Amino acid sequence: MILLADQAVGRLGGGGVDVPVGRIIIAFLICIAIAVLAILLIRQRMGKGDLAGWLRQVGPRTGVIEVVEVRRLSMHADIGVVRHDGREFLLLIQVGSSQVLRERALADGGEAA
């Protein structure tokens, strides 16, 4: 009986199960795929299942907001000119807040009037 106990010390549980690394990797990839499918199913059930919209978010976007210029005023404040939707804004950006200092419409060509 003592001999059997000494032989069992070498391996956990007294026996061995050899699982190839390839099988572990394949099982992991299958689990990831199932998790992604579950997430997509839950989003669809919640009414957020717009796959085309989600792919548009992931892909490259063309900028609607154009940052024309930004200058540092102090360690805690910047001033910048931003264009959006045919308008140009002069912004004061501080650590905890921001303000629109000036707003004006742009000419049809998108240049400042």
Coordinates of C-alpha atoms in Angstrom, one line a residue:
M1 CA 0.0 0.0 0.0
I2 CA 2.8 2.4 0.8
L3 CA 4.3 1.8 -2.7
L4 CA 1.1 3.0 -4.4
A5 CA 1.1 6.2 -2.3
D6 CA 4.7 7.0 -3.3
Q7 CA 3.9 6.5 -7.0
A8 CA 0.9 8.7 -6.9
V9 CA 2.9 11.7 -5.5
G10 CA 4.4 12.4 -8.9
R11 CA 1.2 13.5 -10.6
L12 CA -1.9 15.4 -9.4
G13 CA -4.7 12.9 -8.7
G14 CA -2.4 10.0 -9.2
G15 CA -3.0 9.7 -13.0
G16 CA -2.3 11.8 -16.0
V17 CA -4.3 13.4 -18.7
D18 CA -2.3 14.7 -21.6
V19 CA -4.2 17.3 -23.5
P20 CA -2.5 18.7 -26.6
V21 CA -1.8 22.4 -26.7
G22 CA -3.6 22.7 -30.1
R23 CA -6.8 21.4 -28.5
I24 CA -6.6 24.0 -25.8
I25 CA -6.1 26.8 -28.3
I26 CA -9.0 25.6 -30.4
A27 CA -11.3 25.3 -27.4
F28 CA -10.3 28.8 -26.3
L29 CA -11.1 30.2 -29.8
I30 CA -14.5 28.5 -29.8
C31 CA -15.3 30.0 -26.4
I32 CA -14.4 33.4 -27.6
A33 CA -16.6 33.0 -30.7
I34 CA -19.5 31.8 -28.5
A35 CA -19.1 34.9 -26.3
V36 CA -19.1 37.3 -29.2
L37 CA -22.2 35.6 -30.6
A38 CA -23.9 35.9 -27.2
I39 CA -23.0 39.6 -27.0
L40 CA -24.5 40.2 -30.5
L41 CA -27.6 38.2 -29.6
I42 CA -28.1 40.2 -26.4
R43 CA -27.6 43.5 -28.2
Q44 CA -30.2 42.5 -30.8
R45 CA -32.7 41.5 -28.2
M46 CA -32.2 44.9 -26.5
G47 CA -33.0 46.7 -29.7
K48 CA -29.4 47.7 -30.3
G49 CA -28.7 45.0 -33.0
D50 CA -27.9 47.4 -35.8
L51 CA -24.9 45.5 -37.2
A52 CA -24.4 48.0 -40.1
G53 CA -24.3 50.9 -37.7
W54 CA -21.8 49.1 -35.5
L55 CA -19.6 48.4 -38.4
R56 CA -19.7 52.1 -39.4
Q57 CA -18.5 53.0 -35.9
V58 CA -15.6 50.5 -36.2
G59 CA -14.5 51.7 -39.6
P60 CA -12.7 54.9 -40.4
R61 CA -14.8 58.1 -40.1
T62 CA -14.6 61.3 -42.0
G63 CA -14.4 64.2 -39.6
V64 CA -17.4 66.4 -39.3
I65 CA -15.6 68.7 -36.8
E66 CA -12.5 70.5 -38.1
V67 CA -10.0 71.8 -35.6
V68 CA -8.5 74.9 -37.4
E69 CA -6.1 76.0 -34.7
V70 CA -5.4 75.5 -31.0
R71 CA -3.1 77.7 -28.8
R72 CA -2.0 77.2 -25.2
L73 CA -2.8 80.2 -23.0
S74 CA -1.6 78.8 -19.7
M75 CA -1.0 75.5 -18.1
H76 CA -4.7 75.1 -17.5
A77 CA -6.3 76.8 -20.5
D78 CA -6.3 76.6 -24.3
I79 CA -8.0 78.6 -27.0
G80 CA -9.1 77.1 -30.3
V81 CA -10.9 77.7 -33.5
V82 CA -13.3 74.9 -34.6
R83 CA -15.5 74.5 -37.7
H84 CA -18.7 72.5 -37.7
D85 CA -21.8 72.4 -39.9
G86 CA -21.0 75.6 -41.7
R87 CA -20.2 77.6 -38.5
E88 CA -16.9 78.6 -36.9
F89 CA -16.5 78.7 -33.1
L90 CA -13.8 80.4 -31.0
L91 CA -13.5 78.2 -27.8
L92 CA -11.9 78.7 -24.5
I93 CA -11.1 75.3 -23.0
Q94 CA -10.1 75.2 -19.3
V95 CA -9.5 72.3 -16.9
G96 CA -13.1 71.9 -15.7
S97 CA -15.1 73.8 -18.3
S98 CA -15.2 75.3 -21.8
Q99 CA -16.9 78.4 -23.2
V100 CA -17.8 79.6 -26.7
L101 CA -16.3 83.1 -27.0
R102 CA -17.4 83.8 -30.6
E103 CA -19.6 82.0 -33.2
R104 CA -20.0 83.0 -36.8
A105 CA -21.4 81.5 -40.0
L106 CA -19.0 80.5 -42.8
A107 CA -19.4 81.4 -46.5
D108 CA -20.6 78.7 -48.9
G109 CA -17.1 77.5 -49.7
G110 CA -16.4 76.7 -46.1
E111 CA -13.9 79.5 -45.7
A112 CA -14.2 82.2 -43.1
A113 CA -16.5 85.1 -44.2

